mmCIF file of C-alpha atoms in Angstrom:
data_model
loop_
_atom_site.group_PDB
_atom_site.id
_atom_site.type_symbol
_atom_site.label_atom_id
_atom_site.label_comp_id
_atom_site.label_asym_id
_atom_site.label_seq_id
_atom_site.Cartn_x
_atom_site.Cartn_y
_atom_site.Cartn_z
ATOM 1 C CA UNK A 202 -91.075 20.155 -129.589
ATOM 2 C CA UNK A 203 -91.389 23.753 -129.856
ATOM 3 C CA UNK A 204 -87.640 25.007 -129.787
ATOM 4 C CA UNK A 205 -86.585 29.067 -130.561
ATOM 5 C CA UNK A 206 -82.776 29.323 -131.411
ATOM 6 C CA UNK A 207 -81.008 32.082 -131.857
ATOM 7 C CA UNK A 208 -77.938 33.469 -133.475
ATOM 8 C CA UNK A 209 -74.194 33.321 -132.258
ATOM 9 C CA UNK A 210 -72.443 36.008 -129.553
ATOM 10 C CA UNK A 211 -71.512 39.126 -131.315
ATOM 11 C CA UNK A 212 -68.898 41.664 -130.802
ATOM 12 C CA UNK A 213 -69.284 45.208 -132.477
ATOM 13 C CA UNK A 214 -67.566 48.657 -132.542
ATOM 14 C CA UNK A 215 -70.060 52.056 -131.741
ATOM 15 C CA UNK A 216 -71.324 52.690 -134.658
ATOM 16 C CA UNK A 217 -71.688 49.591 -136.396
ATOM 17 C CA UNK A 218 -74.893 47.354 -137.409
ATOM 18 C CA UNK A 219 -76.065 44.808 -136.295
ATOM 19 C CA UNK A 220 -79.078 41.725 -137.230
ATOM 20 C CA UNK A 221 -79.542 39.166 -134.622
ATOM 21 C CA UNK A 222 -82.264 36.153 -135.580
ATOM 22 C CA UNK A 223 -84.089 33.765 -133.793
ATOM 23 C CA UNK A 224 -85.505 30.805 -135.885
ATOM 24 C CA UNK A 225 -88.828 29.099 -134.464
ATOM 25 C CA UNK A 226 -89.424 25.501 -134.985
ATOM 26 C CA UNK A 227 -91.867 22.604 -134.082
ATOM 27 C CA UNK A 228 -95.015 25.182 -134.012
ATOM 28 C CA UNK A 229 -96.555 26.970 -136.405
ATOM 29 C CA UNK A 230 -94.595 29.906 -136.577
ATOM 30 C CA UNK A 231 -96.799 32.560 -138.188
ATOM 31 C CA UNK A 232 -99.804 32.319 -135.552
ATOM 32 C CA UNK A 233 -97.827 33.421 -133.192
ATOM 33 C CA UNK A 234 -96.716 36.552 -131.037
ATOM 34 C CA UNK A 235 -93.051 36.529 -130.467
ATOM 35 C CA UNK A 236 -91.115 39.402 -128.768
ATOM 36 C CA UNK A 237 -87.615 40.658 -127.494
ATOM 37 C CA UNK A 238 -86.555 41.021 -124.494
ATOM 38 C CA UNK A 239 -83.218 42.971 -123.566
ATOM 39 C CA UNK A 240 -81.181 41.595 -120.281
ATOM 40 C CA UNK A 241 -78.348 44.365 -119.736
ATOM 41 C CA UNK A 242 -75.351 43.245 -117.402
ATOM 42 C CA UNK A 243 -76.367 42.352 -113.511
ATOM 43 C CA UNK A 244 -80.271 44.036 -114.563
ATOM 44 C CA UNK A 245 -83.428 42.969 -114.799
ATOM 45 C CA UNK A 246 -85.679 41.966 -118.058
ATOM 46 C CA UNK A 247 -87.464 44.395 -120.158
ATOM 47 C CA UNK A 248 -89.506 43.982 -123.126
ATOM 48 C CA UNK A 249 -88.470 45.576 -126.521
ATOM 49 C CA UNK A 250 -91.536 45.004 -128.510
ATOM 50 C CA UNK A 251 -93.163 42.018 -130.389
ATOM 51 C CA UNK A 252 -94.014 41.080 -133.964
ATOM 52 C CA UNK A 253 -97.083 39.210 -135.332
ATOM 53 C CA UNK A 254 -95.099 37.426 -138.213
ATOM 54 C CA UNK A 255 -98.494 36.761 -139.697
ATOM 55 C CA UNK A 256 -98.900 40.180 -141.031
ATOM 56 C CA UNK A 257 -95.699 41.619 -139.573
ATOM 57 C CA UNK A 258 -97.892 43.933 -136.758
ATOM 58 C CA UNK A 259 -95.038 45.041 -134.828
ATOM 59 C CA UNK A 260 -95.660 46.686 -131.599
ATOM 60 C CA UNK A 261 -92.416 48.424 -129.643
ATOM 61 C CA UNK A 262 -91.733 49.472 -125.844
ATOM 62 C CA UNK A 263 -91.933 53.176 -126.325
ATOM 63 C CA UNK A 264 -88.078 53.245 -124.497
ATOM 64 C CA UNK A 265 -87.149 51.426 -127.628
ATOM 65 C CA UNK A 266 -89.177 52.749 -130.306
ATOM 66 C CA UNK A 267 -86.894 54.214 -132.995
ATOM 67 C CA UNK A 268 -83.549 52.660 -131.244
ATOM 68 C CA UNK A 269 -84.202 48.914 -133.274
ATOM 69 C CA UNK A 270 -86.229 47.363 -135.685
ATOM 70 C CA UNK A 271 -87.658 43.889 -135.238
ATOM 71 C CA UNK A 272 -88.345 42.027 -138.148
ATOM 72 C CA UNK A 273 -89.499 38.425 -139.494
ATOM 73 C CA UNK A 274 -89.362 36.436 -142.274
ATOM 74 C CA UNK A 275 -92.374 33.563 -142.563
ATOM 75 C CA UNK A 276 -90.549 32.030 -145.148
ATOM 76 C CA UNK A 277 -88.043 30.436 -142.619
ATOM 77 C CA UNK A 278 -89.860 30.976 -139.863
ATOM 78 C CA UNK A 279 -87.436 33.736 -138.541
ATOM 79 C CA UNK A 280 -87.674 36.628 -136.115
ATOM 80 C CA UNK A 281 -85.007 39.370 -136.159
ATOM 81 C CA UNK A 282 -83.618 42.714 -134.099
ATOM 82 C CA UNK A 283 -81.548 45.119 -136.103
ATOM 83 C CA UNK A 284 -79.747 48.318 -134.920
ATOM 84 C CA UNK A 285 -78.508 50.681 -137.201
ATOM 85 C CA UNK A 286 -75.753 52.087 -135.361
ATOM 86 C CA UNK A 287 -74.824 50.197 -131.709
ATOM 87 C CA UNK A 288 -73.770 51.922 -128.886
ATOM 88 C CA UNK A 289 -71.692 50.542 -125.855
ATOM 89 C CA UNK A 290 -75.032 50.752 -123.515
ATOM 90 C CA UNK A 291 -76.584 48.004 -126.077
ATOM 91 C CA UNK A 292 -74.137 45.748 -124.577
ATOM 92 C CA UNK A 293 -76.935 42.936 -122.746
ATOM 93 C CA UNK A 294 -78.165 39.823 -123.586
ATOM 94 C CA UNK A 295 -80.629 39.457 -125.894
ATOM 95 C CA UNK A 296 -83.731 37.028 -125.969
ATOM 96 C CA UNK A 297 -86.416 35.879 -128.126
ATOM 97 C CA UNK A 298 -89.848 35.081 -126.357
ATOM 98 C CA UNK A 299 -92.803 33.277 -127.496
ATOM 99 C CA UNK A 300 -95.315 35.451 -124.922
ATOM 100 C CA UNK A 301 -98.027 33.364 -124.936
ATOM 101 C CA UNK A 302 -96.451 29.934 -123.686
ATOM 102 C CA UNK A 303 -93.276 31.351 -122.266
ATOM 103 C CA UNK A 304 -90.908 29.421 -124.846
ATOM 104 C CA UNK A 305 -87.097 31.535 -124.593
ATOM 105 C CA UNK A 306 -84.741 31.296 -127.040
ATOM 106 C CA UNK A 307 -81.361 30.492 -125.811
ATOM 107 C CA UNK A 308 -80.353 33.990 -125.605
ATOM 108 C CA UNK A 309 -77.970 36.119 -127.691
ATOM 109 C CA UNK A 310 -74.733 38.094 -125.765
ATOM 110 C CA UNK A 311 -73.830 41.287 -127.664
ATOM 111 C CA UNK A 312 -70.602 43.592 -126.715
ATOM 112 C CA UNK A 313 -70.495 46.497 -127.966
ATOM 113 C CA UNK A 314 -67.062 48.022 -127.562
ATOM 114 C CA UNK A 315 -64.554 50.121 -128.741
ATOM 115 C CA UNK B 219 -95.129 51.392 -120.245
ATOM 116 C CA UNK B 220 -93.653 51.244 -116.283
ATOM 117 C CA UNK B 221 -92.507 48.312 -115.074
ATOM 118 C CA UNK B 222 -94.741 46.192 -112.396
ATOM 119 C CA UNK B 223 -93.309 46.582 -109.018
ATOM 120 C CA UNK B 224 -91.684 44.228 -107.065
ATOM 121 C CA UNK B 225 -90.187 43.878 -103.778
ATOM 122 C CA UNK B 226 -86.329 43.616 -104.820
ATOM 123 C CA UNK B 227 -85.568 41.149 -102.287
ATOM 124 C CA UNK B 228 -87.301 38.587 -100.300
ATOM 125 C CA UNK B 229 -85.702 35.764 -97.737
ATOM 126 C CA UNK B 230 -87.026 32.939 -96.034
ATOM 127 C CA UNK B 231 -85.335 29.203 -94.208
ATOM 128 C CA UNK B 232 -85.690 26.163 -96.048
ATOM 129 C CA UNK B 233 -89.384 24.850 -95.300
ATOM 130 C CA UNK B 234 -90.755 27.879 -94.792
ATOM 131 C CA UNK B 235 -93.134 29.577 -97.453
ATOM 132 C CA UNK B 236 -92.343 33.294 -98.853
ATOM 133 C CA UNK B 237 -94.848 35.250 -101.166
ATOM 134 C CA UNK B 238 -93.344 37.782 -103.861
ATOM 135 C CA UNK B 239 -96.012 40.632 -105.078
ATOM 136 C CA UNK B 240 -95.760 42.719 -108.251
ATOM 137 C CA UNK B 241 -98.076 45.730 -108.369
ATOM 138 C CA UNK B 242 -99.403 46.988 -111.582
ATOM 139 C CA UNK B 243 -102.480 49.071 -112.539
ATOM 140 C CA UNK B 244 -106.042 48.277 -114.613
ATOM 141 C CA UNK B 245 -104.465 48.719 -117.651
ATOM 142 C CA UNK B 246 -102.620 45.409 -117.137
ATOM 143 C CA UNK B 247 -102.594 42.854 -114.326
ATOM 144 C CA UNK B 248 -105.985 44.360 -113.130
ATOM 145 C CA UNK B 249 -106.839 44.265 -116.653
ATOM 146 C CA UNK B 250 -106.378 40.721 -117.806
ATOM 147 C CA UNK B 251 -105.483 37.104 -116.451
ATOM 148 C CA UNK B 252 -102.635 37.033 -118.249
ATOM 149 C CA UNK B 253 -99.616 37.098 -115.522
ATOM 150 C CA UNK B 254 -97.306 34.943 -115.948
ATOM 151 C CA UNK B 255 -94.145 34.149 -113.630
ATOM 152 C CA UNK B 256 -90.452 33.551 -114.548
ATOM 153 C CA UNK B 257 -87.871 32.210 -112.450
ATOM 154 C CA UNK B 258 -83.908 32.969 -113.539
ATOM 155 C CA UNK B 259 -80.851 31.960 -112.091
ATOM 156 C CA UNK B 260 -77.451 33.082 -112.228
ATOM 157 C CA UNK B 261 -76.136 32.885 -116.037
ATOM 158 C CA UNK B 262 -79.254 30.927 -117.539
ATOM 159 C CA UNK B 263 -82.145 31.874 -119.431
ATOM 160 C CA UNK B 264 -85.666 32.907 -117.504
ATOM 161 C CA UNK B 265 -88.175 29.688 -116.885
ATOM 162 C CA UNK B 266 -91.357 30.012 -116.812
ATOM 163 C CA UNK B 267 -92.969 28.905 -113.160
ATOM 164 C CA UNK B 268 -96.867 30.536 -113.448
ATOM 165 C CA UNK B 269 -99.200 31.800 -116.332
ATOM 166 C CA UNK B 270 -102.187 32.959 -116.841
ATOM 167 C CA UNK B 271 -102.195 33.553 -112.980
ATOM 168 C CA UNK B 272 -102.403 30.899 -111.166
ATOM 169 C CA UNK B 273 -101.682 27.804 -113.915
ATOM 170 C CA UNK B 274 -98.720 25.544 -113.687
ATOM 171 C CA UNK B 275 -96.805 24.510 -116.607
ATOM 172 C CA UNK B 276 -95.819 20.690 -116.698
ATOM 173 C CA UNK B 277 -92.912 19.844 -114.879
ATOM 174 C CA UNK B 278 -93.107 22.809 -112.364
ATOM 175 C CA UNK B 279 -93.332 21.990 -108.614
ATOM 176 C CA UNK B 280 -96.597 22.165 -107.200
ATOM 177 C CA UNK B 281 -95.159 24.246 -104.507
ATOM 178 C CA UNK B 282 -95.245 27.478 -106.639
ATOM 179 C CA UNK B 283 -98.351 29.002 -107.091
ATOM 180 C CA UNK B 284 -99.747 31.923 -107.963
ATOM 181 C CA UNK B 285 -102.924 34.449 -107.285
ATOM 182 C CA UNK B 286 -104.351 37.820 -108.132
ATOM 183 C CA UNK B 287 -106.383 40.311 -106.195
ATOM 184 C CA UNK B 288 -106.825 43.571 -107.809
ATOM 185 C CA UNK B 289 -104.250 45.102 -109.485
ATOM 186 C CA UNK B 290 -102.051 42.632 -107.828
ATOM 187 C CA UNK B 291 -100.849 39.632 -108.517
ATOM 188 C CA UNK B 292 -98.773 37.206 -105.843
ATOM 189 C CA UNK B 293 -96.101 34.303 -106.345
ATOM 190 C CA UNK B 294 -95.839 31.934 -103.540
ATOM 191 C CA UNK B 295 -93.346 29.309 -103.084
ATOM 192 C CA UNK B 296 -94.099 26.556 -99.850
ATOM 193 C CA UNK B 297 -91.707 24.227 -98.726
ATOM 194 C CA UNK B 298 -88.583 26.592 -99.119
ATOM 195 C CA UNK B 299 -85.709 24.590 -100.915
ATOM 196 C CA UNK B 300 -82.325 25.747 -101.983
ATOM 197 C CA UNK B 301 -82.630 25.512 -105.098
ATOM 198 C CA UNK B 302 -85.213 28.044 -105.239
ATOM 199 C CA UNK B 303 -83.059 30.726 -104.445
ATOM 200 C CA UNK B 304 -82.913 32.970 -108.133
ATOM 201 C CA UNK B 305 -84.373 35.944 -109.213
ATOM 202 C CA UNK B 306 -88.181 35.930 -110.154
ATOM 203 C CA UNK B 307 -89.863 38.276 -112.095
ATOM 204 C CA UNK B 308 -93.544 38.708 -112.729
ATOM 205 C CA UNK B 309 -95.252 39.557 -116.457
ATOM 206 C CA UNK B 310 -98.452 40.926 -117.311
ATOM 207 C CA UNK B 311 -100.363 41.741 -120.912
ATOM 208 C CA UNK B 312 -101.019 45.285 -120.928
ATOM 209 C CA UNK B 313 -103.822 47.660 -122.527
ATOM 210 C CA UNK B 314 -101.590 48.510 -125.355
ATOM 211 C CA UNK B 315 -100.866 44.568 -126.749
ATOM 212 C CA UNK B 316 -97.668 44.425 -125.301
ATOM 213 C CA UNK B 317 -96.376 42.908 -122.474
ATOM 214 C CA UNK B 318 -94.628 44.211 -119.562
ATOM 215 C CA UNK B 319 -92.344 42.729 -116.447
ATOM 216 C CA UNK B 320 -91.446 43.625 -112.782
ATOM 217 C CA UNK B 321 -88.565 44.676 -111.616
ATOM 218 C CA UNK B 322 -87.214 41.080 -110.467
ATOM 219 C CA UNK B 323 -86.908 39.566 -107.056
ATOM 220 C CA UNK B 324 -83.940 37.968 -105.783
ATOM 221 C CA UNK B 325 -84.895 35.510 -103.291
ATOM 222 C CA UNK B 326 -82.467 34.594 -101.067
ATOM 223 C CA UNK B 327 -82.538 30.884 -98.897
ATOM 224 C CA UNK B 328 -80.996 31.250 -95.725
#
């Protein structure tokens, strides 16, 4: 069973850092696109970019390019989103997406608030 | 990348049938056969109803289905039921090798 679970609520202060992961399991998980997808509150979905974790070709909405880095780690069959410094309008839910089959992780709040 | 546009709202009695359209341009629903739909409610993650236009994933009713004409593609939902009501959005592989979605369209059961 193809499964994509991801990492615990979070709560940050502007300014800080932040890594959120998404482990894939039950496929294999480096012949396969998977992508982000941002939810803010009461808004609609928008995609944040996507990572070949094959080779790591990592393609970003232009609206995000610069703002986060996605990331992924064949070894354990991990994707990741990283911000270097947050800011309260990062404040959404956050979800991993396998585009090809439509397989969504669970989904990953993060507040972002001083 | 814009998004695909959606009506943002769409209503309809239980039994009837509605259709939702997202618009898009050659560079990605006219472009490829790679729309899918997603169908979220209120607090849950997006499911997937449609991909590759018009296909079915197991599991979903057979009274969603979808089409393309154009730079269009359609969602249609027969048989109203209450449990339909949610937002819907539609997705679409674009020129670039990304992917991009529609606005959403809350779909109300009266």
């Amino acid at each position: 069973e193809v499964q994509l679970v991801q990492s615990g609520a979070e709560v940050k202060k502007p300014g800080e850092s932040l890594k959120i992961s998404c482990k894939g399991s039950g496929y294999y998980f480096n012949t396969y696109w998977i992508g982000w997808v941002r939810q803010m509150p009461g808004k609609g979905l928008e995609w944040m970019g996507i990572i070949y974790p094959g080779d790591s070709d990592t393609r970003y909405n232009p609206s995000f390019q610069g703002q986060v880095t996605i990331s992924a780690d064949k070894s354990v069959s991990t994707a990741y989103l990283q911000w270097g410094s947050l800011k309260a309008s990062d404040t959404a839910m956050y979800y991993c997406v396998r585009p090809d089959s439509g397989y969504w992780g669970q989904g990953t709040l993060v507040t972002v608030s001083s | 990348q814009s998004a695909l546009t959606q009506p943002a709202s769409v209503s309809g009695s239980p039994g009837q049938s509605i259709t939702i359209s997202c618009t898009g341009t050659s560079s990605d629903i006219g472009g490829y056969n790679y729309v899918s739909w997603y169908q979220q409610h209120p607090g849950k993650a997006p499911k997937l109803m449609i991909y590759d236009v018009s296909k079915r994933p197991s599991g979903v009713s057979n009274r969603f289905s979808g089409s393309k004409s154009g730079n269009t593609a359609s969602l249609t939902i027969s048989g109203l039921q209450a449990e339909d009501e949610a937002d819907y959005y539609c997705n679409s592989y674009t020129s670039s090798i990304t992917w991009v979605f529609g606005g959403g369209t809350k779909l109300t059961v009266l």
